Amino acid sequence: GTLGRGNHFVELQSDHDDRLWLMIHSGSRAMGQTITGHHLARSRPSATGLGFLEAATDEGAAYLSDQDWALQYAMQNRLVMARAVESILQTLFAASFDWSTLIHSHHNHVRRERHAAEQLWVHRKGALPASENEAGVIPGSMGTRSYHVEGRGVAAALRSSSHGAGRSRDRRHARQTISRCELRQQMQGVWFDQRQSDDLRDEAPAAYKDIGRVMRAQRKLTRITRELRPVLVYKGV
């Protein structure tokens, strides 16, 4: 149950009916990168300069098995953290989760899908699967709105959408241009550990694109089912 650094977070959010929601963003904790490096070293070069593995070979099957393992690891890792947060809320406030509302949403995976009457391997890197009525989560930034969504199944987009706001400034630029004071101003109304202000400048809301514009740009790909505002944000540094 480890969170990680960078844009990974544990966040308590409120909806329009003042219900409290938990959102966790964390992945396979470097295992995915290790798996990628291991299998890239065994890949074959192509005319594009990118390495590849044939899915029907032993090497391809090994990669797909390891990738599925990493996805399961990431899911279980998030569940451990969710149970830890639930335990804290039960102890302090006698509150518990409604686990029937759980949404799992991967945005880096390879999976077999049918598109335009063909069976294809679809690799989503920083993209959300958005088949018709498929539930998903699209975060903004640590100080802005996030969304629960359902996919619209748009074939031209390979039934996919953006998985978040995306950065408008890279980490180095953000640290050079955003001060601790500006971070605190941007985070007004949201609880976070202000002792970490200097380390969190590259995660300031101003370092990210306007999530409202992003959602409007992809309104044909997803429908919004719930809008959430941040109440408390925890990030590892």
PDB file of C-alpha atoms in Angstrom:
ATOM      1  CA  GLY A   1       0.000   0.000   0.000  1.00  0.00           C
ATOM      2  CA  THR A   2       2.455   2.690  -1.145  1.00  0.00           C
ATOM      3  CA  LEU A   3       1.405   5.843  -2.970  1.00  0.00           C
ATOM      4  CA  GLY A   4       4.481   7.077  -4.809  1.00  0.00           C
ATOM      5  CA  ARG A   5       5.542  10.569  -5.788  1.00  0.00           C
ATOM      6  CA  GLY A   6       4.860  13.080  -8.562  1.00  0.00           C
ATOM      7  CA  ASN A   7       1.243  13.253  -9.656  1.00  0.00           C
ATOM      8  CA  HIS A   8       0.118  10.319  -7.493  1.00  0.00           C
ATOM      9  CA  PHE A   9      -2.375  11.313  -4.813  1.00  0.00           C
ATOM     10  CA  VAL A  10      -4.979  10.369  -2.226  1.00  0.00           C
ATOM     11  CA  GLU A  11      -7.825  12.866  -2.277  1.00  0.00           C
ATOM     12  CA  LEU A  12     -11.114  13.393  -0.464  1.00  0.00           C
ATOM     13  CA  GLN A  13     -13.660  15.115  -2.696  1.00  0.00           C
ATOM     14  CA  SER A  14     -17.190  16.453  -2.347  1.00  0.00           C
ATOM     15  CA  ASP A  15     -20.015  16.225  -4.888  1.00  0.00           C
ATOM     16  CA  HIS A  16     -22.977  18.575  -5.399  1.00  0.00           C
ATOM     17  CA  ASP A  17     -24.949  16.694  -2.723  1.00  0.00           C
ATOM     18  CA  ASP A  18     -22.095  17.108  -0.194  1.00  0.00           C
ATOM     19  CA  ARG A  19     -21.288  13.412  -0.260  1.00  0.00           C
ATOM     20  CA  LEU A  20     -17.634  12.631   0.375  1.00  0.00           C
ATOM     21  CA  TRP A  21     -15.672  10.580  -2.172  1.00  0.00           C
ATOM     22  CA  LEU A  22     -12.194   9.078  -2.114  1.00  0.00           C
ATOM     23  CA  MET A  23      -9.997   9.167  -5.232  1.00  0.00           C
ATOM     24  CA  ILE A  24      -6.600   7.455  -5.405  1.00  0.00           C
ATOM     25  CA  HIS A  25      -4.108   7.751  -8.243  1.00  0.00           C
ATOM     26  CA  SER A  26      -1.252   5.270  -7.998  1.00  0.00           C
ATOM     27  CA  GLY A  27       0.148   2.640 -10.329  1.00  0.00           C
ATOM     28  CA  SER A  28       2.335  -0.449 -10.215  1.00  0.00           C
ATOM     29  CA  ARG A  29       5.044   1.349  -8.217  1.00  0.00           C
ATOM     30  CA  ALA A  30       7.894   1.107 -10.761  1.00  0.00           C
ATOM     31  CA  MET A  31       7.114  -2.535 -11.542  1.00  0.00           C
ATOM     32  CA  GLY A  32       5.574  -1.464 -14.862  1.00  0.00           C
ATOM     33  CA  GLN A  33       8.765   0.337 -15.862  1.00  0.00           C
ATOM     34  CA  THR A  34      10.851  -2.672 -14.852  1.00  0.00           C
ATOM     35  CA  ILE A  35       8.634  -5.008 -16.895  1.00  0.00           C
ATOM     36  CA  THR A  36       8.828  -2.673 -19.907  1.00  0.00           C
ATOM     37  CA  GLY A  37      12.615  -2.469 -19.755  1.00  0.00           C
ATOM     38  CA  HIS A  38      12.942  -6.235 -19.374  1.00  0.00           C
ATOM     39  CA  HIS A  39      10.815  -6.987 -22.445  1.00  0.00           C
ATOM     40  CA  LEU A  40      12.129  -4.126 -24.601  1.00  0.00           C
ATOM     41  CA  ALA A  41      15.549  -5.721 -24.304  1.00  0.00           C
ATOM     42  CA  ARG A  42      14.024  -8.835 -25.937  1.00  0.00           C
ATOM     43  CA  SER A  43      12.052  -6.993 -28.620  1.00  0.00           C
ATOM     44  CA  ARG A  44      12.704  -6.951 -32.371  1.00  0.00           C
ATOM     45  CA  PRO A  45      13.360  -3.708 -34.282  1.00  0.00           C
ATOM     46  CA  SER A  46      10.854  -2.455 -36.844  1.00  0.00           C
ATOM     47  CA  ALA A  47      11.039  -0.052 -39.776  1.00  0.00           C
ATOM     48  CA  THR A  48       9.667   2.698 -37.498  1.00  0.00           C
ATOM     49  CA  GLY A  49      12.551   2.315 -35.074  1.00  0.00           C
ATOM     50  CA  LEU A  50      10.219   0.999 -32.369  1.00  0.00           C
ATOM     51  CA  GLY A  51      10.762  -2.431 -30.879  1.00  0.00           C
ATOM     52  CA  PHE A  52       7.957  -4.982 -30.944  1.00  0.00           C
ATOM     53  CA  LEU A  53       6.999  -8.450 -29.752  1.00  0.00           C
ATOM     54  CA  GLU A  54       4.721 -10.835 -31.624  1.00  0.00           C
ATOM     55  CA  ALA A  55       1.780 -11.598 -29.362  1.00  0.00           C
ATOM     56  CA  ALA A  56       1.619 -15.209 -30.579  1.00  0.00           C
ATOM     57  CA  THR A  57       5.209 -15.989 -29.523  1.00  0.00           C
ATOM     58  CA  ASP A  58       6.419 -17.088 -26.105  1.00  0.00           C
ATOM     59  CA  GLU A  59       8.071 -13.676 -25.665  1.00  0.00           C
ATOM     60  CA  GLY A  60       4.840 -11.857 -26.486  1.00  0.00           C
ATOM     61  CA  ALA A  61       2.790 -14.066 -24.182  1.00  0.00           C
ATOM     62  CA  ALA A  62       5.304 -13.465 -21.379  1.00  0.00           C
ATOM     63  CA  TYR A  63       5.004  -9.689 -21.794  1.00  0.00           C
ATOM     64  CA  LEU A  64       1.199  -9.772 -21.784  1.00  0.00           C
ATOM     65  CA  SER A  65       1.222 -11.969 -18.669  1.00  0.00           C
ATOM     66  CA  ASP A  66       3.613  -9.623 -16.863  1.00  0.00           C
ATOM     67  CA  GLN A  67       1.560  -6.582 -17.901  1.00  0.00           C
ATOM     68  CA  ASP A  68      -1.613  -8.154 -16.521  1.00  0.00           C
ATOM     69  CA  TRP A  69       0.266  -8.919 -13.302  1.00  0.00           C
ATOM     70  CA  ALA A  70       1.308  -5.241 -13.020  1.00  0.00           C
ATOM     71  CA  LEU A  71      -2.290  -4.083 -13.533  1.00  0.00           C
ATOM     72  CA  GLN A  72      -3.491  -6.451 -10.802  1.00  0.00           C
ATOM     73  CA  TYR A  73      -0.660  -5.308  -8.520  1.00  0.00           C
ATOM     74  CA  ALA A  74      -1.645  -1.655  -9.049  1.00  0.00           C
ATOM     75  CA  MET A  75      -5.302  -2.410  -8.349  1.00  0.00           C
ATOM     76  CA  GLN A  76      -4.533  -4.300  -5.139  1.00  0.00           C
ATOM     77  CA  ASN A  77      -2.142  -1.542  -4.080  1.00  0.00           C
ATOM     78  CA  ARG A  78      -4.921   1.041  -4.409  1.00  0.00           C
ATOM     79  CA  LEU A  79      -7.360  -1.180  -2.531  1.00  0.00           C
ATOM     80  CA  VAL A  80      -4.931  -1.507   0.392  1.00  0.00           C
ATOM     81  CA  MET A  81      -4.673   2.291   0.582  1.00  0.00           C
ATOM     82  CA  ALA A  82      -8.450   2.695   0.290  1.00  0.00           C
ATOM     83  CA  ARG A  83      -8.981   0.296   3.203  1.00  0.00           C
ATOM     84  CA  ALA A  84      -6.404   2.219   5.239  1.00  0.00           C
ATOM     85  CA  VAL A  85      -8.260   5.493   4.608  1.00  0.00           C
ATOM     86  CA  GLU A  86     -11.555   3.816   5.509  1.00  0.00           C
ATOM     87  CA  SER A  87     -10.043   2.599   8.779  1.00  0.00           C
ATOM     88  CA  ILE A  88      -8.941   6.142   9.639  1.00  0.00           C
ATOM     89  CA  LEU A  89     -12.377   7.586   8.844  1.00  0.00           C
ATOM     90  CA  GLN A  90     -14.090   4.875  10.899  1.00  0.00           C
ATOM     91  CA  THR A  91     -11.824   5.520  13.866  1.00  0.00           C
ATOM     92  CA  LEU A  92     -12.105   9.312  13.800  1.00  0.00           C
ATOM     93  CA  PHE A  93     -15.628   9.880  12.472  1.00  0.00           C
ATOM     94  CA  ALA A  94     -17.434   6.514  12.597  1.00  0.00           C
ATOM     95  CA  ALA A  95     -17.749   6.761   8.808  1.00  0.00           C
ATOM     96  CA  SER A  96     -17.537   3.867   6.344  1.00  0.00           C
ATOM     97  CA  PHE A  97     -17.369   3.433   2.563  1.00  0.00           C
ATOM     98  CA  ASP A  98     -20.096   2.387   0.170  1.00  0.00           C
ATOM     99  CA  TRP A  99     -17.986  -0.128  -1.739  1.00  0.00           C
ATOM    100  CA  SER A 100     -20.714  -0.625  -4.349  1.00  0.00           C
ATOM    101  CA  THR A 101     -19.637   2.732  -5.869  1.00  0.00           C
ATOM    102  CA  LEU A 102     -16.039   1.590  -6.499  1.00  0.00           C
ATOM    103  CA  ILE A 103     -14.591   2.500  -9.925  1.00  0.00           C
ATOM    104  CA  HIS A 104     -11.293   1.025 -11.135  1.00  0.00           C
ATOM    105  CA  SER A 105      -9.809   2.912 -14.060  1.00  0.00           C
ATOM    106  CA  HIS A 106      -6.503   2.039 -15.772  1.00  0.00           C
ATOM    107  CA  HIS A 107      -4.889   4.518 -18.171  1.00  0.00           C
ATOM    108  CA  ASN A 108      -1.782   2.590 -19.224  1.00  0.00           C
ATOM    109  CA  HIS A 109      -2.451  -0.859 -20.618  1.00  0.00           C
ATOM    110  CA  VAL A 110      -2.526  -3.137 -23.656  1.00  0.00           C
ATOM    111  CA  ARG A 111      -5.637  -5.170 -24.339  1.00  0.00           C
ATOM    112  CA  ARG A 112      -7.292  -7.073 -27.169  1.00  0.00           C
ATOM    113  CA  GLU A 113     -10.329  -5.310 -28.623  1.00  0.00           C
ATOM    114  CA  ARG A 114     -12.474  -5.414 -31.747  1.00  0.00           C
ATOM    115  CA  HIS A 115     -12.449  -2.226 -33.831  1.00  0.00           C
ATOM    116  CA  ALA A 116     -13.920  -1.887 -37.332  1.00  0.00           C
ATOM    117  CA  ALA A 117     -14.475  -5.665 -37.588  1.00  0.00           C
ATOM    118  CA  GLU A 118     -10.828  -6.354 -36.710  1.00  0.00           C
ATOM    119  CA  GLN A 119      -9.246  -7.799 -33.583  1.00  0.00           C
ATOM    120  CA  LEU A 120      -6.517  -5.356 -32.563  1.00  0.00           C
ATOM    121  CA  TRP A 121      -4.064  -4.849 -29.725  1.00  0.00           C
ATOM    122  CA  VAL A 122      -4.856  -1.403 -28.333  1.00  0.00           C
ATOM    123  CA  HIS A 123      -2.187   0.286 -26.221  1.00  0.00           C
ATOM    124  CA  ARG A 124      -3.475   3.195 -24.157  1.00  0.00           C
ATOM    125  CA  LYS A 125      -0.740   5.316 -22.641  1.00  0.00           C
ATOM    126  CA  GLY A 126      -2.236   8.167 -20.664  1.00  0.00           C
ATOM    127  CA  ALA A 127      -5.635   7.442 -22.198  1.00  0.00           C
ATOM    128  CA  LEU A 128      -8.840   6.191 -20.614  1.00  0.00           C
ATOM    129  CA  PRO A 129     -10.900   3.345 -22.096  1.00  0.00           C
ATOM    130  CA  ALA A 130     -14.299   4.828 -22.960  1.00  0.00           C
ATOM    131  CA  SER A 131     -16.555   2.109 -24.361  1.00  0.00           C
ATOM    132  CA  GLU A 132     -20.303   2.801 -24.275  1.00  0.00           C
ATOM    133  CA  ASN A 133     -21.348   3.264 -20.607  1.00  0.00           C
ATOM    134  CA  GLU A 134     -17.903   2.242 -19.305  1.00  0.00           C
ATOM    135  CA  ALA A 135     -17.257   4.018 -15.976  1.00  0.00           C
ATOM    136  CA  GLY A 136     -14.091   6.070 -15.630  1.00  0.00           C
ATOM    137  CA  VAL A 137     -12.357   8.714 -13.535  1.00  0.00           C
ATOM    138  CA  ILE A 138     -10.805  11.927 -14.917  1.00  0.00           C
ATOM    139  CA  PRO A 139      -8.873  14.026 -12.371  1.00  0.00           C
ATOM    140  CA  GLY A 140      -8.030  17.678 -12.806  1.00  0.00           C
ATOM    141  CA  SER A 141      -5.251  18.815 -10.458  1.00  0.00           C
ATOM    142  CA  MET A 142      -4.758  18.987  -6.696  1.00  0.00           C
ATOM    143  CA  GLY A 143      -6.777  22.212  -6.515  1.00  0.00           C
ATOM    144  CA  THR A 144      -9.369  21.815  -9.267  1.00  0.00           C
ATOM    145  CA  ARG A 145     -12.392  19.714 -10.151  1.00  0.00           C
ATOM    146  CA  SER A 146     -12.361  16.045 -11.049  1.00  0.00           C
ATOM    147  CA  TYR A 147     -15.024  13.963 -12.796  1.00  0.00           C
ATOM    148  CA  HIS A 148     -16.668  10.577 -12.846  1.00  0.00           C
ATOM    149  CA  VAL A 149     -17.593   9.766 -16.424  1.00  0.00           C
ATOM    150  CA  GLU A 150     -19.115   7.150 -18.694  1.00  0.00           C
ATOM    151  CA  GLY A 151     -17.733   6.425 -22.134  1.00  0.00           C
ATOM    152  CA  ARG A 152     -19.713   7.077 -25.313  1.00  0.00           C
ATOM    153  CA  GLY A 153     -17.961   4.359 -27.324  1.00  0.00           C
ATOM    154  CA  VAL A 154     -16.759   6.598 -30.155  1.00  0.00           C
ATOM    155  CA  ALA A 155     -15.177   4.314 -32.762  1.00  0.00           C
ATOM    156  CA  ALA A 156     -13.033   7.030 -34.372  1.00  0.00           C
ATOM    157  CA  ALA A 157     -11.294   7.554 -31.010  1.00  0.00           C
ATOM    158  CA  LEU A 158     -10.791   3.793 -30.504  1.00  0.00           C
ATOM    159  CA  ARG A 159     -13.346   4.092 -27.679  1.00  0.00           C
ATOM    160  CA  SER A 160     -10.887   6.172 -25.632  1.00  0.00           C
ATOM    161  CA  SER A 161     -10.593   9.572 -23.985  1.00  0.00           C
ATOM    162  CA  SER A 162      -8.109  11.684 -22.061  1.00  0.00           C
ATOM    163  CA  HIS A 163      -7.361  10.407 -18.552  1.00  0.00           C
ATOM    164  CA  GLY A 164      -6.814  13.831 -16.958  1.00  0.00           C
ATOM    165  CA  ALA A 165      -6.088  17.497 -17.459  1.00  0.00           C
ATOM    166  CA  GLY A 166      -2.493  17.041 -18.587  1.00  0.00           C
ATOM    167  CA  ARG A 167       0.370  19.364 -17.806  1.00  0.00           C
ATOM    168  CA  SER A 168       0.687  22.901 -19.204  1.00  0.00           C
ATOM    169  CA  ARG A 169       4.196  23.321 -17.728  1.00  0.00           C
ATOM    170  CA  ASP A 170       6.784  20.625 -17.254  1.00  0.00           C
ATOM    171  CA  ARG A 171       8.062  20.042 -13.726  1.00  0.00           C
ATOM    172  CA  ARG A 172      11.212  22.098 -14.142  1.00  0.00           C
ATOM    173  CA  HIS A 173       9.340  25.074 -15.619  1.00  0.00           C
ATOM    174  CA  ALA A 174       6.699  24.878 -12.882  1.00  0.00           C
ATOM    175  CA  ARG A 175       9.323  24.929 -10.135  1.00  0.00           C
ATOM    176  CA  GLN A 176      11.012  27.918 -11.793  1.00  0.00           C
ATOM    177  CA  THR A 177       7.816  29.963 -12.196  1.00  0.00           C
ATOM    178  CA  ILE A 178       5.476  29.014  -9.308  1.00  0.00           C
ATOM    179  CA  SER A 179       6.297  30.186  -5.780  1.00  0.00           C
ATOM    180  CA  ARG A 180       5.206  28.655  -2.490  1.00  0.00           C
ATOM    181  CA  CYS A 181       2.956  31.676  -1.932  1.00  0.00           C
ATOM    182  CA  GLU A 182       1.285  31.191  -5.334  1.00  0.00           C
ATOM    183  CA  LEU A 183       0.746  27.498  -4.617  1.00  0.00           C
ATOM    184  CA  ARG A 184      -0.996  28.321  -1.339  1.00  0.00           C
ATOM    185  CA  GLN A 185      -3.178  30.921  -3.047  1.00  0.00           C
ATOM    186  CA  GLN A 186      -4.187  28.405  -5.728  1.00  0.00           C
ATOM    187  CA  MET A 187      -5.017  25.849  -3.019  1.00  0.00           C
ATOM    188  CA  GLN A 188      -7.348  28.086  -0.998  1.00  0.00           C
ATOM    189  CA  GLY A 189     -10.230  26.040   0.376  1.00  0.00           C
ATOM    190  CA  VAL A 190      -8.372  22.737  -0.012  1.00  0.00           C
ATOM    191  CA  TRP A 191      -6.514  21.149   2.905  1.00  0.00           C
ATOM    192  CA  PHE A 192      -2.968  19.985   2.216  1.00  0.00           C
ATOM    193  CA  ASP A 193       0.235  19.725   4.228  1.00  0.00           C
ATOM    194  CA  GLN A 194       1.648  23.218   3.823  1.00  0.00           C
ATOM    195  CA  ARG A 195       5.001  22.069   5.202  1.00  0.00           C
ATOM    196  CA  GLN A 196       5.450  20.419   1.794  1.00  0.00           C
ATOM    197  CA  SER A 197       4.692  23.611  -0.170  1.00  0.00           C
ATOM    198  CA  ASP A 198       8.177  23.937  -1.640  1.00  0.00           C
ATOM    199  CA  ASP A 199       8.210  20.313  -2.829  1.00  0.00           C
ATOM    200  CA  LEU A 200       4.693  20.558  -4.305  1.00  0.00           C
ATOM    201  CA  ARG A 201       5.201  23.615  -6.519  1.00  0.00           C
ATOM    202  CA  ASP A 202       5.524  21.421  -9.628  1.00  0.00           C
ATOM    203  CA  GLU A 203       2.096  19.947  -8.805  1.00  0.00           C
ATOM    204  CA  ALA A 204       0.368  23.325  -8.395  1.00  0.00           C
ATOM    205  CA  PRO A 205      -2.941  23.771 -10.244  1.00  0.00           C
ATOM    206  CA  ALA A 206      -1.273  26.333 -12.536  1.00  0.00           C
ATOM    207  CA  ALA A 207       1.072  23.599 -13.799  1.00  0.00           C
ATOM    208  CA  TYR A 208      -1.928  21.815 -15.352  1.00  0.00           C
ATOM    209  CA  LYS A 209      -4.331  22.579 -18.173  1.00  0.00           C
ATOM    210  CA  ASP A 210      -7.846  23.839 -17.492  1.00  0.00           C
ATOM    211  CA  ILE A 211      -9.808  20.632 -16.786  1.00  0.00           C
ATOM    212  CA  GLY A 212     -13.057  22.363 -17.795  1.00  0.00           C
ATOM    213  CA  ARG A 213     -11.698  23.055 -21.291  1.00  0.00           C
ATOM    214  CA  VAL A 214     -10.397  19.484 -21.535  1.00  0.00           C
ATOM    215  CA  MET A 215     -13.814  18.065 -20.647  1.00  0.00           C
ATOM    216  CA  ARG A 216     -15.568  20.327 -23.141  1.00  0.00           C
ATOM    217  CA  ALA A 217     -13.092  19.308 -25.846  1.00  0.00           C
ATOM    218  CA  GLN A 218     -13.908  15.625 -25.313  1.00  0.00           C
ATOM    219  CA  ARG A 219     -17.624  15.894 -24.635  1.00  0.00           C
ATOM    220  CA  LYS A 220     -18.282  13.629 -27.643  1.00  0.00           C
ATOM    221  CA  LEU A 221     -16.097  10.914 -26.061  1.00  0.00           C
ATOM    222  CA  THR A 222     -17.453  10.845 -22.495  1.00  0.00           C
ATOM    223  CA  ARG A 223     -20.503  11.962 -20.550  1.00  0.00           C
ATOM    224  CA  ILE A 224     -20.041  13.433 -17.063  1.00  0.00           C
ATOM    225  CA  THR A 225     -21.887  11.552 -14.328  1.00  0.00           C
ATOM    226  CA  ARG A 226     -20.464  13.391 -11.325  1.00  0.00           C
ATOM    227  CA  GLU A 227     -18.443  16.552 -10.709  1.00  0.00           C
ATOM    228  CA  LEU A 228     -16.204  16.597  -7.651  1.00  0.00           C
ATOM    229  CA  ARG A 229     -14.328  19.362  -5.850  1.00  0.00           C
ATOM    230  CA  PRO A 230     -11.218  18.654  -3.747  1.00  0.00           C
ATOM    231  CA  VAL A 231     -11.491  18.908   0.032  1.00  0.00           C
ATOM    232  CA  LEU A 232      -8.254  17.268   1.218  1.00  0.00           C
ATOM    233  CA  VAL A 233      -5.217  16.269  -0.841  1.00  0.00           C
ATOM    234  CA  TYR A 234      -2.263  14.130   0.184  1.00  0.00           C
ATOM    235  CA  LYS A 235       0.761  13.673  -2.074  1.00  0.00           C
ATOM    236  CA  GLY A 236       3.974  11.782  -1.465  1.00  0.00           C
ATOM    237  CA  VAL A 237       7.163  13.808  -1.955  1.00  0.00           C
TER     238      VAL A 237
END
